[in-house]
Short mmCIF file of C-alpha atoms and ligand atoms in Angstrom, two decimals:
data_model
loop_
_atom_site.label_atom_id
_atom_site.label_comp_id
_atom_site.label_asym_id
_atom_site.label_seq_id
_atom_site.Cartn_x
_atom_site.Cartn_y
_atom_site.Cartn_z
CA SER A 1 120.88 100.36 130.96
CA THR A 2 124.38 101.33 130.02
CA PRO A 3 124.95 103.57 126.99
CA SER A 4 126.44 100.62 125.10
CA SER A 5 123.43 98.37 125.66
CA LEU A 6 121.20 101.21 124.54
CA SER A 7 123.09 101.64 121.35
CA THR A 8 123.13 97.89 120.66
CA SER A 9 119.39 97.60 121.06
CA SER A 10 118.72 100.58 118.84
CA THR A 11 120.93 99.13 116.11
CA SER A 12 119.21 95.77 116.11
CA SER A 13 115.78 97.34 116.17
CA SER A 14 116.60 99.52 113.22
CA THR A 15 117.63 96.54 111.12
CA ARG A 16 114.76 94.23 112.04
CA THR A 17 111.94 96.60 112.68
CA SER A 18 112.87 99.82 110.99
CA SER A 19 109.44 100.08 109.35
CA TYR A 20 108.11 101.63 112.52
CA SER A 21 111.17 103.29 113.95
CA VAL A 22 112.01 105.31 110.86
CA GLN A 23 112.95 108.88 111.62
CA LYS A 24 112.77 111.70 109.14
CA GLN A 25 116.45 111.91 108.38
CA ASP A 26 118.63 114.84 107.77
CA ILE A 27 119.37 114.21 104.12
CA LYS A 28 120.51 116.74 101.58
CA VAL A 29 117.61 117.95 99.49
CA ASP A 30 119.38 117.99 96.18
CA PRO A 31 119.18 115.34 93.45
CA SER A 32 122.93 115.59 92.86
CA HIS A 33 123.53 113.90 96.22
CA PHE A 34 121.87 110.73 95.05
CA LYS A 35 123.54 108.11 92.94
CA LYS A 36 121.09 106.28 90.68
CA ILE A 37 121.40 102.52 91.11
CA ARG A 38 118.51 101.08 89.12
CA LEU A 39 114.94 101.59 87.94
CA LEU A 40 112.35 100.20 90.36
CA GLY A 41 109.17 101.04 88.49
CA LYS A 42 107.57 103.29 85.92
CA GLY A 43 104.34 105.27 86.07
CA ASP A 44 102.66 107.56 83.59
CA VAL A 45 104.29 110.80 84.70
CA GLY A 46 107.53 109.48 86.09
CA SER A 47 109.66 106.68 87.43
CA VAL A 48 110.89 105.35 90.74
CA TYR A 49 114.62 104.71 91.09
CA LEU A 50 116.68 102.98 93.71
CA VAL A 51 119.18 105.64 94.73
CA GLN A 52 121.93 105.98 97.27
CA ASN A 53 122.76 109.07 99.24
CA GLU A 54 126.45 109.57 98.45
CA ASP A 55 127.17 111.00 101.90
CA THR A 56 125.26 108.66 104.20
CA LYS A 57 125.23 105.59 101.85
CA LYS A 58 121.58 105.05 102.76
CA LEU A 59 119.31 103.66 100.04
CA TYR A 60 116.07 105.37 99.06
CA ALA A 61 113.33 104.99 96.49
CA LEU A 62 113.33 108.26 94.56
CA LYS A 63 110.12 108.99 92.69
CA VAL A 64 110.91 111.36 89.82
CA LEU A 65 107.94 113.12 88.24
CA SER A 66 108.17 115.11 85.03
CA LYS A 67 106.48 118.50 85.37
CA LYS A 68 105.84 118.56 81.63
CA GLU A 69 104.04 115.19 81.75
CA MET A 70 102.08 116.29 84.82
CA VAL A 71 100.80 119.33 82.96
CA LYS A 72 100.12 117.36 79.78
CA ARG A 73 98.16 114.71 81.66
CA ASN A 74 96.40 117.11 83.97
CA LYS A 75 97.94 115.49 87.06
CA ILE A 76 99.19 118.49 89.00
CA LYS A 77 96.45 118.39 91.60
CA ARG A 78 96.73 114.64 92.05
CA VAL A 79 100.47 114.80 92.56
CA LYS A 80 99.91 117.56 95.12
CA VAL A 81 97.36 115.41 96.93
CA GLU A 82 99.76 112.46 96.90
CA GLN A 83 102.50 114.63 98.32
CA ALA A 84 100.18 116.06 100.99
CA ILE A 85 99.08 112.58 102.05
CA LEU A 86 102.60 111.18 102.14
CA SER A 87 103.93 114.08 104.17
CA MET A 88 101.03 113.88 106.62
CA ALA A 89 101.08 110.12 107.07
CA HIS A 90 103.23 108.68 109.83
CA HIS A 91 102.30 105.07 110.19
CA PRO A 92 104.32 101.84 110.38
CA PHE A 93 102.54 100.39 107.34
CA ILE A 94 102.60 103.47 105.11
CA VAL A 95 105.77 104.22 103.14
CA PRO A 96 107.55 107.22 104.73
CA LEU A 97 108.32 110.27 102.61
CA TYR A 98 111.59 111.75 103.85
CA HIS A 99 111.78 114.73 101.59
CA SER A 100 110.35 116.26 98.47
CA PHE A 101 112.24 118.71 96.32
CA GLN A 102 112.26 119.95 92.75
CA SER A 103 114.39 121.03 89.86
CA LYS A 104 113.26 123.12 86.91
CA ASP A 105 111.78 120.11 85.13
CA TYR A 106 111.13 117.50 87.82
CA LEU A 107 109.56 116.86 91.21
CA PHE A 108 111.35 114.40 93.48
CA PHE A 109 109.84 112.34 96.31
CA CYS A 110 112.44 110.65 98.45
CA LEU A 111 110.76 107.55 99.93
CA GLU A 112 111.77 104.66 102.16
CA TYR A 113 113.18 101.88 99.99
CA CYS A 114 111.19 98.67 100.42
CA VAL A 115 113.67 95.98 99.52
CA GLY A 116 111.04 93.24 99.16
CA GLY A 117 109.41 95.09 96.27
CA GLU A 118 105.81 94.52 95.30
CA PHE A 119 103.74 92.16 97.41
CA PHE A 120 102.17 91.19 94.08
CA ARG A 121 105.47 89.83 92.80
CA ALA A 122 106.10 87.89 96.00
CA LEU A 123 102.62 86.38 95.72
CA GLN A 124 103.30 85.37 92.11
CA LEU A 125 106.37 83.44 93.24
CA ARG A 126 104.40 81.36 95.72
CA PRO A 127 103.31 77.89 94.57
CA GLY A 128 99.77 78.39 93.26
CA LYS A 129 100.19 82.12 93.97
CA VAL A 130 98.54 81.53 97.32
CA LEU A 131 99.22 82.09 100.98
CA LYS A 132 98.20 80.00 103.95
CA GLU A 133 95.24 81.46 105.76
CA HIS A 134 97.29 82.57 108.79
CA GLU A 135 99.73 84.38 106.48
CA ALA A 136 96.90 86.08 104.59
CA ARG A 137 95.41 87.08 107.96
CA PHE A 138 98.67 88.76 108.98
CA TYR A 139 98.93 90.87 105.82
CA ALA A 140 95.21 91.64 105.83
CA ALA A 141 95.53 92.83 109.44
CA GLU A 142 98.37 95.17 108.53
CA VAL A 143 96.30 96.56 105.67
CA VAL A 144 93.36 97.04 108.07
CA ALA A 145 95.65 99.02 110.40
CA ALA A 146 96.92 101.23 107.57
CA LEU A 147 93.43 101.83 106.15
CA GLU A 148 92.08 102.60 109.61
CA TYR A 149 94.76 105.26 110.00
CA LEU A 150 93.97 106.79 106.61
CA HIS A 151 90.21 106.77 107.24
CA LEU A 152 90.66 108.39 110.65
CA HIS A 153 92.52 111.16 108.85
CA GLY A 154 89.70 111.60 106.34
CA LEU A 155 91.45 109.81 103.50
CA ILE A 156 90.26 107.05 101.21
CA TYR A 157 93.00 104.90 99.71
CA ARG A 158 90.85 103.69 96.80
CA ASP A 159 93.55 101.74 95.05
CA LEU A 160 94.33 98.72 97.19
CA LYS A 161 95.80 95.79 95.28
CA PRO A 162 98.92 93.63 95.64
CA GLU A 163 100.86 95.89 93.25
CA ASN A 164 100.51 98.83 95.64
CA ILE A 165 101.62 96.95 98.70
CA LEU A 166 105.39 96.93 99.19
CA LEU A 167 107.39 94.59 101.38
CA HIS A 168 109.77 96.26 103.76
CA GLN A 169 113.05 94.69 104.80
CA SER A 170 111.42 93.93 108.14
CA GLY A 171 108.88 91.71 106.31
CA HIS A 172 106.05 94.08 107.21
CA ILE A 173 104.00 95.71 104.48
CA MET A 174 103.96 99.33 103.41
CA LEU A 175 101.21 100.94 101.38
CA SER A 176 102.54 103.11 98.58
CA ASP A 177 101.20 104.92 95.54
CA PHE A 178 98.77 107.48 96.83
CA ASP A 179 98.04 109.14 93.53
CA LEU A 180 94.50 107.81 93.41
CA SER A 181 93.70 108.55 97.04
CA VAL A 182 91.14 111.16 97.93
CA GLN A 183 90.14 113.16 100.92
CA SER A 184 86.78 111.97 102.12
CA PRO A 185 83.94 114.39 101.29
CA THR A 186 82.58 114.03 104.84
CA THR A 187 85.75 114.81 106.75
CA GLY A 188 88.20 116.09 104.17
CA ASN A 189 88.38 119.07 101.93
CA PRO A 190 85.43 119.01 99.49
CA THR A 191 87.18 121.31 97.02
CA ILE A 192 89.85 118.74 96.36
CA VAL A 193 87.35 115.96 95.87
CA ARG A 194 85.26 118.04 93.49
CA SER A 195 88.21 119.06 91.38
CA LEU A 196 89.42 115.47 91.17
CA SER A 197 86.20 113.54 90.82
CA PRO A 198 85.83 113.52 87.01
CA LEU A 199 89.18 111.77 86.79
CA LEU A 200 88.93 109.67 89.88
CA PHE A 201 85.65 108.09 89.11
CA SER A 202 86.30 107.17 85.53
CA GLN A 203 88.26 103.98 84.82
CA GLN A 204 90.98 105.61 82.78
CA PRO A 205 93.23 106.86 85.59
CA LEU A 206 93.05 103.46 87.22
CA LEU A 207 94.52 101.97 84.11
CA ASP A 208 97.21 104.40 83.14
CA THR A 209 98.81 104.69 86.56
CA ARG A 210 99.89 101.05 86.64
CA SER A 211 103.53 100.43 87.13
CA CYS A 212 105.12 99.06 83.98
CA SER A 213 107.21 96.67 86.02
CA ASN A 214 104.60 94.00 86.55
CA VAL A 215 102.79 91.40 84.52
CA ARG A 216 99.43 93.10 84.84
CA THR A 217 100.55 96.28 83.11
CA ASN A 218 99.02 95.51 79.77
CA SER A 219 96.19 93.46 81.08
CA PHE A 220 93.11 95.64 80.76
CA VAL A 221 90.99 93.23 82.77
CA GLY A 222 93.54 92.69 85.53
CA THR A 223 93.45 96.21 86.83
CA LEU A 224 89.66 96.30 87.06
CA GLU A 225 89.24 93.29 89.27
CA TYR A 226 89.49 95.28 92.50
CA LEU A 227 86.86 97.91 91.62
CA ALA A 228 83.94 98.17 94.03
CA PRO A 229 80.40 98.11 92.54
CA GLU A 230 79.74 101.71 93.62
CA VAL A 231 82.95 102.86 91.91
CA ILE A 232 81.83 101.23 88.65
CA GLN A 233 78.48 102.99 89.06
CA GLY A 234 80.27 106.29 89.60
CA ASN A 235 79.23 106.75 93.25
CA GLY A 236 82.47 105.67 94.89
CA HIS A 237 82.80 108.41 97.45
CA SER A 238 83.05 106.60 100.75
CA SER A 239 85.75 104.78 102.67
CA SER A 240 83.69 101.59 102.21
CA VAL A 241 85.40 101.12 98.82
CA ASP A 242 88.59 100.32 100.73
CA TRP A 243 86.87 97.53 102.68
CA TRP A 244 85.59 96.04 99.41
CA THR A 245 89.10 96.04 97.94
CA LEU A 246 90.43 94.43 101.12
CA GLY A 247 87.87 91.64 100.57
CA ILE A 248 89.18 91.12 97.02
CA LEU A 249 92.78 91.14 98.30
CA LEU A 250 92.03 88.56 101.00
CA TYR A 251 90.28 86.34 98.46
CA GLU A 252 93.20 86.63 96.02
CA MET A 253 95.76 85.84 98.73
CA ILE A 254 93.87 82.65 99.61
CA TYR A 255 92.74 81.46 96.17
CA GLY A 256 95.41 82.86 93.84
CA PHE A 257 92.80 84.62 91.69
CA THR A 258 90.21 87.33 92.21
CA PRO A 259 86.53 86.41 92.53
CA PHE A 260 84.96 88.44 89.71
CA LYS A 261 87.52 88.27 86.91
CA GLY A 262 85.77 88.09 83.56
CA SER A 263 86.98 87.32 80.05
CA ASN A 264 86.91 91.01 79.13
CA GLN A 265 86.32 94.40 80.70
CA ASN A 266 82.53 94.38 80.44
CA ASP A 267 82.31 90.81 81.66
CA THR A 268 84.36 91.78 84.74
CA PHE A 269 82.11 94.80 85.36
CA ASP A 270 79.02 92.59 85.05
CA ARG A 271 80.41 90.03 87.43
CA ILE A 272 81.34 92.65 90.03
CA MET A 273 77.84 94.12 89.84
CA THR A 274 75.80 90.91 89.76
CA GLN A 275 77.72 87.66 90.26
CA LYS A 276 77.25 85.85 93.54
CA LEU A 277 80.47 85.30 95.47
CA ASP A 278 81.76 81.75 95.10
CA PHE A 279 84.20 79.84 97.29
CA PRO A 280 85.34 76.98 95.04
CA GLN A 281 85.79 73.79 97.01
CA PHE A 282 88.27 71.86 94.92
CA GLY A 283 89.02 74.22 92.10
CA SER A 284 91.57 74.14 89.34
CA ASN A 285 94.30 75.25 91.73
CA PRO A 286 96.21 72.13 92.82
CA TYR A 287 97.79 73.98 95.74
CA PHE A 288 94.48 74.87 97.25
CA SER A 289 91.93 72.47 98.55
CA GLY A 290 88.64 73.81 99.86
CA PRO A 291 88.75 72.66 103.49
CA GLN A 292 91.80 74.84 104.16
CA ILE A 293 89.65 77.95 104.19
CA THR A 294 87.86 78.33 107.50
CA ASN A 295 84.29 79.48 107.92
CA ASP A 296 85.57 82.61 109.70
CA CYS A 297 87.62 83.51 106.64
CA LYS A 298 84.69 82.92 104.29
CA SER A 299 82.47 84.94 106.59
CA ILE A 300 84.69 88.03 106.63
CA ILE A 301 85.25 87.90 102.85
CA ARG A 302 81.49 87.59 102.32
CA LYS A 303 80.84 90.58 104.58
CA LEU A 304 83.54 92.71 102.92
CA LEU A 305 82.29 91.82 99.44
CA ASN A 306 78.72 92.88 100.12
CA LYS A 307 77.71 94.67 96.93
CA ASP A 308 75.53 97.01 98.98
CA GLU A 309 78.02 99.38 100.57
CA ASN A 310 75.54 100.29 103.31
CA LYS A 311 75.54 96.68 104.50
CA ARG A 312 79.28 96.09 104.01
CA LEU A 313 81.50 95.30 107.00
CA GLY A 314 83.35 98.45 108.04
CA THR A 315 80.80 100.93 106.68
CA ARG A 316 79.05 101.73 109.95
CA ALA A 317 81.79 101.68 112.56
CA GLY A 318 84.96 101.54 110.46
CA ALA A 319 87.92 99.26 111.07
CA SER A 320 86.71 98.22 114.55
CA GLU A 321 83.99 96.14 112.87
CA LEU A 322 86.72 94.17 111.08
CA LYS A 323 89.02 93.92 114.06
CA SER A 324 86.32 92.35 116.18
CA HIS A 325 85.41 89.74 113.54
CA ALA A 326 86.30 86.15 114.53
CA PHE A 327 88.73 85.88 111.58
CA PHE A 328 91.06 88.38 113.27
CA LYS A 329 90.78 86.80 116.73
CA PRO A 330 94.41 85.53 116.64
CA ILE A 331 95.65 89.06 115.87
CA ASN A 332 96.58 91.53 118.57
CA PHE A 333 96.32 94.74 116.59
CA ALA A 334 98.21 96.78 119.18
CA LEU A 335 101.22 94.45 118.85
CA LEU A 336 100.99 93.83 115.10
CA ARG A 337 104.12 95.80 114.34
CA HIS A 338 106.08 93.60 116.73
CA MET A 339 104.77 90.31 115.34
CA ARG A 340 107.09 88.21 113.22
CA PRO A 341 105.93 88.50 109.60
CA PRO A 342 105.55 85.42 107.36
CA ILE A 343 108.54 84.63 105.16
CA LEU A 344 107.96 85.33 101.47
CA PRO A 345 107.99 84.02 98.83
N1 ADE B 1 108.72 100.82 93.89
C1 ADE B 1 108.01 101.93 94.05
N2 ADE B 1 108.24 102.49 95.23
C2 ADE B 1 109.14 101.70 95.87
C3 ADE B 1 109.75 101.72 97.14
N3 ADE B 1 109.50 102.70 98.01
N4 ADE B 1 110.60 100.73 97.45
C4 ADE B 1 110.81 99.73 96.58
N5 ADE B 1 110.26 99.64 95.38
C5 ADE B 1 109.43 100.62 95.02
#
């Protein structure tokens, strides 16, 4: 091709599909080069701002973490793990970290800006808060691809839920928020897991790391609905917890609610541990009628939400067990990044 056709094609691909063609860019590693535009979200030790590089005009999501808060809340190791994971991960469906730098009082993570914001918010704006099955399949497949990548690198995401899935301009998803992720004890560094486990396997960190920007922030029950039975029991050490949470996500995308939500924290715990999975036929949701969920979809949800992690889909052979399930038959995983995403909301 001619140089001009090359440059045209690279321009269009960077606008439509930049989620997988992102390059680490040569940006100045100094907070003074970024103009703050607005707050995107708040966590317990810092905030995420939409910022613009004054020189290049490119937008970024800048995560600003207070060193004082990190020390006070004993989060130094977890922030280090998050940084290590983000700098290691290069995957189309994982938010790229371009740079990290620090001042005397703050750490800064300069991340790809995902203009669509939280998948959770987009889901809330849908009538009945639901997706069609083929749309849910697309997003679930992208999550499978991202989790497969993390697991192959010895990492467990542990915190999958619609609030932690961001929508990129391309319409594809990007996993963010790695502060609860751990290195798997079998393939990762056991020292890190040991030093983190008292925090990671209690419920408290799951609650206080919620972003303040969404409706679930103050809902004690809401943040527990994705916990796997073995995490509640305090044995949540394997990558199988991610396949459980994917099952909850798929169910929520289809039904508009999670399957084990109780009236209070203990009720939710009880339901996760003991309640049989139910697929309501004609429930209270006027936008969903039972027959729209196929048997393949029910089958994969049932297999992901097996309370016995040893029997759960994905536990023995990883993501390939999911990819070969009939539910994902319409998906070509190798071409997923080139598929046209659903339009949300
Ligand atoms: N909120 C938190 N991180 C974000 C990001 N990278 N893009 C958009 N919104 C965000």
